[in-house]
């Protein structure tokens, strides 16, 4: 339960017909291919740039460069808090649930969560505006092979050097302690001044399962080799909104397709998820970190019947695949594993081959169907081959068989 509103109610709203909801909110949507378009209600325009994707159940404005689900749209349009928007939509969609009056402590906790959501939203606006002003950030994404649609779908932003975000937020009235709690800033103990926690980084917002931005991941793109080596990726710190063990990168974008097909592709990193969505596999997600948590497993069990594990092909990636597969199999899910040839001892990229899904499908953007049919097998046969590999003696083989 999220405060006084059951999670099932939030899920029902997010999985509802977004086109109908938006039309009911006054949008004059017109079909254009697989999507719907209209002029954006949040800024003046003559050429429609507001696009609704029924398959993903999200809306995106290419003018505002923002993405919404039903709850997020109603929040912004009507100036509501998250919970007010949920109650409003639940009433309009005739979703009934048991209501009770919150205690003063619960009201305070709810208000505090709303404040964290709001400061994260303000930070996201700053990161995206910074991205538009930084040609090098766009060049980085282009070099990674991410097209504009993918960059927009995942709300990619940029954090420049300096402390521009802190100034941006303080100038708009946000309090220092809230900015720090959200993980957006640190404090200089000598001067008491705030400094940006994320600097010279490509920014990936982390959406919660219910559609708000809970935190951020930043990928370092500066020229400090030590930072690039030791802190290539950093997350904003955990708080009342952002608990890494509960998060799955890409779930917000994948939820509708998962609910339709009941299958999830589980990757290792953010770039892998983005690559798969770009080639049309819109049901890919990744844990926040290499380890799949018990919370992740329980959540996936409630949302899907089948999981395809698509990890890195090196030894550590294979080890993670085995651990994830065992956890998911024990939870009662059907588990399959996709692999391809990879030579960890190779001295050149050509000798090694693609290490991860991002590299593989950058090279084979139309190769998903073939990889699914030829390179994918059930978890137990895959595990048996993995365990048996390199076993020479009868004793080793017997021990491996026992392990399987």
GROMACS .gro file of C-alpha atoms in nm:
model
  404
    1UNK     CA    1   0.000   0.000   0.000
    2UNK     CA    2   0.126   0.348  -0.088
    3UNK     CA    3   0.006   0.549   0.211
    4UNK     CA    4  -0.375   0.515   0.204
    5UNK     CA    5  -0.409   0.403  -0.157
    6UNK     CA    6  -0.359   0.033  -0.243
    7UNK     CA    7  -0.094  -0.033  -0.506
    8UNK     CA    8  -0.352  -0.236  -0.699
    9UNK     CA    9  -0.553   0.082  -0.755
   10UNK     CA   10  -0.249   0.265  -0.891
   11UNK     CA   11  -0.171  -0.030  -1.118
   12UNK     CA   12  -0.528  -0.036  -1.250
   13UNK     CA   13  -0.509   0.333  -1.337
   14UNK     CA   14  -0.170   0.304  -1.507
   15UNK     CA   15  -0.281   0.001  -1.707
   16UNK     CA   16  -0.609   0.163  -1.815
   17UNK     CA   17  -0.679   0.303  -2.161
   18UNK     CA   18  -0.470   0.621  -2.168
   19UNK     CA   19  -0.624   0.741  -2.494
   20UNK     CA   20  -0.973   0.735  -2.341
   21UNK     CA   21  -0.849   0.904  -2.023
   22UNK     CA   22  -0.684   1.186  -2.216
   23UNK     CA   23  -0.984   1.235  -2.443
   24UNK     CA   24  -1.196   1.260  -2.130
   25UNK     CA   25  -0.955   1.532  -2.010
   26UNK     CA   26  -1.038   1.734  -2.322
   27UNK     CA   27  -0.758   1.637  -2.562
   28UNK     CA   28  -0.860   1.614  -2.928
   29UNK     CA   29  -0.649   1.314  -3.018
   30UNK     CA   30  -0.633   1.193  -3.377
   31UNK     CA   31  -0.494   0.860  -3.488
   32UNK     CA   32  -0.169   0.869  -3.681
   33UNK     CA   33  -0.044   0.519  -3.756
   34UNK     CA   34  -0.009   0.319  -3.436
   35UNK     CA   35  -0.019   0.634  -3.220
   36UNK     CA   36  -0.240   0.936  -3.153
   37UNK     CA   37  -0.142   1.303  -3.181
   38UNK     CA   38  -0.269   1.645  -3.085
   39UNK     CA   39  -0.139   1.988  -2.991
   40UNK     CA   40   0.021   1.991  -2.650
   41UNK     CA   41  -0.204   2.129  -2.373
   42UNK     CA   42   0.100   2.264  -2.185
   43UNK     CA   43   0.242   2.502  -2.444
   44UNK     CA   44   0.117   2.695  -2.746
   45UNK     CA   45   0.181   2.527  -3.079
   46UNK     CA   46   0.024   2.499  -3.422
   47UNK     CA   47   0.183   2.172  -3.530
   48UNK     CA   48   0.089   1.878  -3.304
   49UNK     CA   49   0.383   1.741  -3.107
   50UNK     CA   50   0.195   1.561  -2.829
   51UNK     CA   51   0.205   1.187  -2.907
   52UNK     CA   52   0.026   0.905  -2.724
   53UNK     CA   53   0.152   0.548  -2.757
   54UNK     CA   54  -0.128   0.298  -2.676
   55UNK     CA   55   0.118   0.007  -2.671
   56UNK     CA   56   0.330   0.171  -2.401
   57UNK     CA   57   0.039   0.361  -2.242
   58UNK     CA   58   0.244   0.680  -2.214
   59UNK     CA   59   0.230   1.025  -2.373
   60UNK     CA   60   0.526   1.235  -2.485
   61UNK     CA   61   0.548   1.594  -2.602
   62UNK     CA   62   0.838   1.660  -2.836
   63UNK     CA   63   0.804   2.033  -2.770
   64UNK     CA   64   0.814   2.011  -2.390
   65UNK     CA   65   1.037   1.701  -2.405
   66UNK     CA   66   0.832   1.544  -2.126
   67UNK     CA   67   0.671   1.205  -2.078
   68UNK     CA   68   0.357   1.126  -1.877
   69UNK     CA   69   0.139   0.836  -1.776
   70UNK     CA   70  -0.224   0.900  -1.680
   71UNK     CA   71  -0.141   1.000  -1.324
   72UNK     CA   72   0.146   1.228  -1.422
   73UNK     CA   73  -0.063   1.401  -1.688
   74UNK     CA   74  -0.352   1.471  -1.452
   75UNK     CA   75  -0.111   1.594  -1.184
   76UNK     CA   76   0.041   1.852  -1.417
   77UNK     CA   77  -0.282   1.954  -1.589
   78UNK     CA   78  -0.481   2.001  -1.271
   79UNK     CA   79  -0.203   2.102  -1.030
   80UNK     CA   80  -0.263   1.799  -0.808
   81UNK     CA   81  -0.040   1.597  -0.581
   82UNK     CA   82   0.027   1.236  -0.676
   83UNK     CA   83  -0.236   1.103  -0.437
   84UNK     CA   84  -0.496   1.361  -0.536
   85UNK     CA   85  -0.449   1.257  -0.900
   86UNK     CA   86  -0.490   0.890  -0.809
   87UNK     CA   87  -0.809   0.958  -0.617
   88UNK     CA   88  -0.942   1.174  -0.902
   89UNK     CA   89  -0.873   0.908  -1.167
   90UNK     CA   90  -0.998   0.622  -0.950
   91UNK     CA   91  -1.332   0.804  -0.915
   92UNK     CA   92  -1.356   0.876  -1.290
   93UNK     CA   93  -1.270   0.515  -1.378
   94UNK     CA   94  -1.509   0.377  -1.113
   95UNK     CA   95  -1.231   0.195  -0.930
   96UNK     CA   96  -1.346   0.134  -0.578
   97UNK     CA   97  -1.126   0.078  -0.275
   98UNK     CA   98  -1.155   0.107   0.099
   99UNK     CA   99  -1.087   0.458   0.219
  100UNK     CA  100  -0.990   0.580   0.563
  101UNK     CA  101  -0.889   0.911   0.708
  102UNK     CA  102  -0.510   0.935   0.737
  103UNK     CA  103  -0.349   1.010   1.070
  104UNK     CA  104  -0.152   1.335   1.116
  105UNK     CA  105   0.171   1.134   1.088
  106UNK     CA  106   0.055   0.978   0.761
  107UNK     CA  107  -0.045   1.317   0.623
  108UNK     CA  108   0.299   1.453   0.707
  109UNK     CA  109   0.472   1.153   0.544
  110UNK     CA  110   0.256   1.190   0.235
  111UNK     CA  111   0.334   1.561   0.209
  112UNK     CA  112   0.705   1.489   0.245
  113UNK     CA  113   0.696   1.229  -0.033
  114UNK     CA  114   0.510   1.476  -0.254
  115UNK     CA  115   0.785   1.732  -0.191
  116UNK     CA  116   1.055   1.482  -0.290
  117UNK     CA  117   0.861   1.398  -0.607
  118UNK     CA  118   0.830   1.765  -0.690
  119UNK     CA  119   1.197   1.852  -0.638
  120UNK     CA  120   1.296   1.552  -0.852
  121UNK     CA  121   1.061   1.676  -1.126
  122UNK     CA  122   1.221   2.021  -1.105
  123UNK     CA  123   1.567   1.863  -1.128
  124UNK     CA  124   1.459   1.661  -1.433
  125UNK     CA  125   1.351   1.982  -1.609
  126UNK     CA  126   1.695   2.130  -1.537
  127UNK     CA  127   1.878   1.818  -1.661
  128UNK     CA  128   1.679   1.809  -1.984
  129UNK     CA  129   1.727   2.179  -2.050
  130UNK     CA  130   2.101   2.134  -1.987
  131UNK     CA  131   2.101   1.846  -2.234
  132UNK     CA  132   1.948   2.067  -2.502
  133UNK     CA  133   2.220   2.327  -2.442
  134UNK     CA  134   2.510   2.077  -2.448
  135UNK     CA  135   2.597   1.952  -2.797
  136UNK     CA  136   2.856   1.718  -2.645
  137UNK     CA  137   2.581   1.536  -2.454
  138UNK     CA  138   2.383   1.478  -2.771
  139UNK     CA  139   2.702   1.365  -2.945
  140UNK     CA  140   2.764   1.112  -2.668
  141UNK     CA  141   2.417   0.963  -2.715
  142UNK     CA  142   2.466   0.958  -3.091
  143UNK     CA  143   2.801   0.779  -3.046
  144UNK     CA  144   2.624   0.520  -2.830
  145UNK     CA  145   2.377   0.465  -3.112
  146UNK     CA  146   2.071   0.593  -2.925
  147UNK     CA  147   1.828   0.771  -3.154
  148UNK     CA  148   1.623   1.077  -3.055
  149UNK     CA  149   1.315   0.869  -2.986
  150UNK     CA  150   1.501   0.653  -2.734
  151UNK     CA  151   1.663   0.953  -2.566
  152UNK     CA  152   1.322   1.113  -2.528
  153UNK     CA  153   1.151   0.792  -2.414
  154UNK     CA  154   1.395   0.752  -2.126
  155UNK     CA  155   1.411   1.122  -2.043
  156UNK     CA  156   1.788   1.140  -2.084
  157UNK     CA  157   1.941   1.461  -1.947
  158UNK     CA  158   2.278   1.613  -1.870
  159UNK     CA  159   2.443   1.749  -1.555
  160UNK     CA  160   2.711   2.005  -1.646
  161UNK     CA  161   3.012   2.083  -1.429
  162UNK     CA  162   2.964   2.335  -1.150
  163UNK     CA  163   2.659   2.372  -0.924
  164UNK     CA  164   2.399   2.501  -1.163
  165UNK     CA  165   2.131   2.261  -1.038
  166UNK     CA  166   2.164   2.386  -0.681
  167UNK     CA  167   2.134   2.748  -0.793
  168UNK     CA  168   1.837   2.654  -1.014
  169UNK     CA  169   1.651   2.488  -0.726
  170UNK     CA  170   1.741   2.742  -0.457
  171UNK     CA  171   1.635   3.029  -0.682
  172UNK     CA  172   1.295   2.863  -0.710
  173UNK     CA  173   1.248   2.835  -0.336
  174UNK     CA  174   1.348   2.476  -0.266
  175UNK     CA  175   1.497   2.422   0.077
  176UNK     CA  176   1.854   2.304   0.122
  177UNK     CA  177   1.767   2.005   0.338
  178UNK     CA  178   1.515   1.873   0.085
  179UNK     CA  179   1.761   1.911  -0.204
  180UNK     CA  180   2.017   1.715   0.000
  181UNK     CA  181   1.769   1.448   0.104
  182UNK     CA  182   1.676   1.391  -0.259
  183UNK     CA  183   2.044   1.316  -0.324
  184UNK     CA  184   2.079   1.605  -0.565
  185UNK     CA  185   2.340   1.794  -0.363
  186UNK     CA  186   2.611   1.769  -0.103
  187UNK     CA  187   2.718   2.039   0.140
  188UNK     CA  188   3.058   2.199   0.189
  189UNK     CA  189   3.110   2.163   0.563
  190UNK     CA  190   3.333   2.469   0.581
  191UNK     CA  191   3.110   2.713   0.393
  192UNK     CA  192   2.769   2.554   0.434
  193UNK     CA  193   2.715   2.594   0.059
  194UNK     CA  194   2.552   2.324  -0.153
  195UNK     CA  195   2.722   2.168  -0.453
  196UNK     CA  196   2.573   1.947  -0.724
  197UNK     CA  197   2.603   1.576  -0.650
  198UNK     CA  198   2.591   1.490  -1.021
  199UNK     CA  199   2.836   1.677  -1.245
  200UNK     CA  200   2.959   1.612  -1.599
  201UNK     CA  201   2.723   1.319  -1.631
  202UNK     CA  202   2.461   1.191  -1.870
  203UNK     CA  203   2.150   1.162  -1.654
  204UNK     CA  204   1.898   0.877  -1.654
  205UNK     CA  205   1.587   0.941  -1.442
  206UNK     CA  206   1.468   0.641  -1.244
  207UNK     CA  207   1.091   0.621  -1.255
  208UNK     CA  208   0.906   0.437  -0.982
  209UNK     CA  209   0.666   0.159  -1.067
  210UNK     CA  210   0.382   0.408  -1.015
  211UNK     CA  211   0.516   0.670  -1.252
  212UNK     CA  212   0.702   0.941  -1.062
  213UNK     CA  213   1.077   1.010  -1.072
  214UNK     CA  214   1.227   0.849  -0.762
  215UNK     CA  215   1.594   0.921  -0.828
  216UNK     CA  216   1.864   0.953  -1.092
  217UNK     CA  217   2.162   0.763  -1.231
  218UNK     CA  218   2.451   0.961  -1.376
  219UNK     CA  219   2.711   0.828  -1.621
  220UNK     CA  220   3.038   1.021  -1.608
  221UNK     CA  221   3.144   1.171  -1.943
  222UNK     CA  222   3.416   1.411  -1.824
  223UNK     CA  223   3.790   1.380  -1.876
  224UNK     CA  224   3.900   1.286  -1.521
  225UNK     CA  225   4.032   0.932  -1.567
  226UNK     CA  226   4.018   0.847  -1.196
  227UNK     CA  227   3.651   0.943  -1.169
  228UNK     CA  228   3.576   0.759  -1.495
  229UNK     CA  229   3.737   0.443  -1.355
  230UNK     CA  230   3.606   0.447  -0.997
  231UNK     CA  231   3.271   0.626  -1.029
  232UNK     CA  232   3.157   0.580  -1.387
  233UNK     CA  233   2.796   0.536  -1.274
  234UNK     CA  234   2.653   0.691  -0.957
  235UNK     CA  235   2.299   0.707  -0.821
  236UNK     CA  236   2.134   0.968  -0.609
  237UNK     CA  237   2.119   0.844  -0.251
  238UNK     CA  238   1.835   0.640  -0.109
  239UNK     CA  239   1.548   0.815   0.067
  240UNK     CA  240   1.175   0.779   0.130
  241UNK     CA  241   1.115   0.759  -0.247
  242UNK     CA  242   1.426   0.589  -0.377
  243UNK     CA  243   1.506   0.239  -0.252
  244UNK     CA  244   1.729   0.064  -0.503
  245UNK     CA  245   1.615  -0.282  -0.397
  246UNK     CA  246   1.260  -0.197  -0.512
  247UNK     CA  247   1.354  -0.040  -0.845
  248UNK     CA  248   1.373  -0.178  -1.197
  249UNK     CA  249   1.514   0.053  -1.462
  250UNK     CA  250   1.278   0.070  -1.760
  251UNK     CA  251   0.968  -0.062  -1.583
  252UNK     CA  252   0.775   0.260  -1.639
  253UNK     CA  253   0.837   0.226  -2.015
  254UNK     CA  254   0.783  -0.151  -2.019
  255UNK     CA  255   0.481  -0.199  -1.795
  256UNK     CA  256   0.208  -0.201  -2.060
  257UNK     CA  257   0.387  -0.448  -2.288
  258UNK     CA  258   0.468  -0.676  -1.996
  259UNK     CA  259   0.104  -0.682  -1.890
  260UNK     CA  260   0.004  -0.768  -2.247
  261UNK     CA  261   0.264  -1.037  -2.321
  262UNK     CA  262   0.336  -1.155  -1.964
  263UNK     CA  263   0.708  -1.177  -2.049
  264UNK     CA  264   0.997  -0.969  -1.918
  265UNK     CA  265   1.349  -0.944  -2.059
  266UNK     CA  266   1.592  -0.901  -1.771
  267UNK     CA  267   1.916  -0.719  -1.858
  268UNK     CA  268   2.213  -0.606  -1.652
  269UNK     CA  269   2.240  -0.234  -1.725
  270UNK     CA  270   2.058   0.079  -1.837
  271UNK     CA  271   2.219   0.088  -2.186
  272UNK     CA  272   2.107  -0.271  -2.249
  273UNK     CA  273   1.747  -0.181  -2.166
  274UNK     CA  274   1.757   0.127  -2.388
  275UNK     CA  275   1.904  -0.068  -2.678
  276UNK     CA  276   1.632  -0.333  -2.660
  277UNK     CA  277   1.352  -0.077  -2.644
  278UNK     CA  278   1.505   0.097  -2.945
  279UNK     CA  279   1.492  -0.221  -3.155
  280UNK     CA  280   1.132  -0.286  -3.055
  281UNK     CA  281   1.172  -0.510  -2.749
  282UNK     CA  282   0.974  -0.281  -2.522
  283UNK     CA  283   0.948  -0.519  -2.228
  284UNK     CA  284   1.311  -0.506  -2.111
  285UNK     CA  285   1.413  -0.397  -1.760
  286UNK     CA  286   1.724  -0.406  -1.537
  287UNK     CA  287   1.782  -0.403  -1.161
  288UNK     CA  288   1.952  -0.107  -0.997
  289UNK     CA  289   2.292  -0.273  -0.975
  290UNK     CA  290   2.394  -0.614  -1.101
  291UNK     CA  291   2.209  -0.809  -0.831
  292UNK     CA  292   1.841  -0.896  -0.861
  293UNK     CA  293   1.680  -0.846  -0.519
  294UNK     CA  294   1.410  -1.047  -0.344
  295UNK     CA  295   1.181  -0.748  -0.389
  296UNK     CA  296   1.248  -0.749  -0.765
  297UNK     CA  297   1.172  -1.122  -0.787
  298UNK     CA  298   0.846  -1.090  -0.592
  299UNK     CA  299   0.738  -0.796  -0.808
  300UNK     CA  300   0.815  -0.977  -1.136
  301UNK     CA  301   0.630  -1.285  -1.017
  302UNK     CA  302   0.318  -1.073  -0.976
  303UNK     CA  303   0.351  -0.915  -1.322
  304UNK     CA  304   0.477  -1.186  -1.559
  305UNK     CA  305   0.482  -1.558  -1.622
  306UNK     CA  306   0.806  -1.576  -1.816
  307UNK     CA  307   1.148  -1.410  -1.790
  308UNK     CA  308   1.422  -1.408  -2.053
  309UNK     CA  309   1.759  -1.338  -1.890
  310UNK     CA  310   1.990  -1.144  -2.118
  311UNK     CA  311   2.302  -1.073  -1.918
  312UNK     CA  312   2.661  -0.991  -1.998
  313UNK     CA  313   2.857  -1.272  -2.162
  314UNK     CA  314   3.173  -1.247  -1.948
  315UNK     CA  315   3.234  -1.470  -1.645
  316UNK     CA  316   3.081  -1.228  -1.393
  317UNK     CA  317   2.776  -1.181  -1.616
  318UNK     CA  318   2.729  -1.556  -1.651
  319UNK     CA  319   2.754  -1.594  -1.273
  320UNK     CA  320   2.484  -1.328  -1.229
  321UNK     CA  321   2.265  -1.503  -1.487
  322UNK     CA  322   2.287  -1.826  -1.292
  323UNK     CA  323   2.198  -1.655  -0.963
  324UNK     CA  324   1.908  -1.464  -1.118
  325UNK     CA  325   1.778  -1.775  -1.292
  326UNK     CA  326   1.773  -1.978  -0.974
  327UNK     CA  327   1.586  -1.706  -0.785
  328UNK     CA  328   1.327  -1.659  -1.060
  329UNK     CA  329   1.281  -2.033  -1.112
  330UNK     CA  330   1.223  -2.086  -0.741
  331UNK     CA  331   0.959  -1.813  -0.754
  332UNK     CA  332   0.765  -2.019  -1.007
  333UNK     CA  333   0.845  -1.828  -1.324
  334UNK     CA  334   0.943  -1.985  -1.653
  335UNK     CA  335   1.303  -1.881  -1.713
  336UNK     CA  336   1.498  -1.878  -2.039
  337UNK     CA  337   1.850  -1.758  -2.114
  338UNK     CA  338   1.974  -1.585  -2.430
  339UNK     CA  339   2.344  -1.615  -2.514
  340UNK     CA  340   2.590  -1.578  -2.802
  341UNK     CA  341   2.957  -1.656  -2.859
  342UNK     CA  342   3.197  -1.447  -2.654
  343UNK     CA  343   3.570  -1.501  -2.605
  344UNK     CA  344   3.672  -1.335  -2.279
  345UNK     CA  345   4.040  -1.394  -2.356
  346UNK     CA  346   4.028  -1.216  -2.689
  347UNK     CA  347   4.269  -0.925  -2.725
  348UNK     CA  348   4.062  -0.723  -2.973
  349UNK     CA  349   3.690  -0.642  -2.993
  350UNK     CA  350   3.657  -0.865  -3.301
  351UNK     CA  351   3.821  -1.157  -3.121
  352UNK     CA  352   3.605  -1.113  -2.812
  353UNK     CA  353   3.273  -1.043  -2.979
  354UNK     CA  354   2.983  -0.845  -2.823
  355UNK     CA  355   3.002  -0.854  -2.445
  356UNK     CA  356   2.651  -0.734  -2.363
  357UNK     CA  357   2.307  -0.682  -2.523
  358UNK     CA  358   2.387  -0.318  -2.596
  359UNK     CA  359   2.689  -0.415  -2.808
  360UNK     CA  360   2.520  -0.716  -2.969
  361UNK     CA  361   2.203  -0.542  -3.084
  362UNK     CA  362   2.389  -0.229  -3.187
  363UNK     CA  363   2.564  -0.461  -3.433
  364UNK     CA  364   2.247  -0.665  -3.509
  365UNK     CA  365   1.954  -0.420  -3.475
  366UNK     CA  366   1.720  -0.655  -3.662
  367UNK     CA  367   1.847  -0.971  -3.495
  368UNK     CA  368   1.602  -1.013  -3.207
  369UNK     CA  369   1.375  -1.271  -3.366
  370UNK     CA  370   1.669  -1.486  -3.476
  371UNK     CA  371   1.840  -1.459  -3.139
  372UNK     CA  372   1.516  -1.554  -2.968
  373UNK     CA  373   1.471  -1.866  -3.182
  374UNK     CA  374   1.835  -1.980  -3.210
  375UNK     CA  375   2.020  -1.846  -2.907
  376UNK     CA  376   1.762  -1.889  -2.631
  377UNK     CA  377   1.698  -2.198  -2.418
  378UNK     CA  378   1.530  -2.291  -2.092
  379UNK     CA  379   1.729  -2.216  -1.782
  380UNK     CA  380   1.792  -2.572  -1.659
  381UNK     CA  381   1.951  -2.703  -1.984
  382UNK     CA  382   2.158  -2.384  -2.000
  383UNK     CA  383   2.270  -2.426  -1.639
  384UNK     CA  384   2.360  -2.791  -1.698
  385UNK     CA  385   2.590  -2.695  -1.986
  386UNK     CA  386   2.740  -2.416  -1.776
  387UNK     CA  387   2.815  -2.645  -1.483
  388UNK     CA  388   2.943  -2.931  -1.701
  389UNK     CA  389   3.182  -2.709  -1.896
  390UNK     CA  390   3.544  -2.807  -1.832
  391UNK     CA  391   3.458  -3.115  -1.622
  392UNK     CA  392   3.697  -3.392  -1.727
  393UNK     CA  393   3.697  -3.663  -1.463
  394UNK     CA  394   3.411  -3.895  -1.375
  395UNK     CA  395   3.406  -3.753  -1.023
  396UNK     CA  396   3.374  -3.396  -1.152
  397UNK     CA  397   3.095  -3.497  -1.388
  398UNK     CA  398   2.907  -3.677  -1.110
  399UNK     CA  399   2.938  -3.375  -0.880
  400UNK     CA  400   2.811  -3.148  -1.156
  401UNK     CA  401   2.512  -3.373  -1.223
  402UNK     CA  402   2.428  -3.369  -0.852
  403UNK     CA  403   2.446  -2.990  -0.849
  404UNK     CA  404   2.208  -2.964  -1.144
   0.00000   0.00000   0.00000
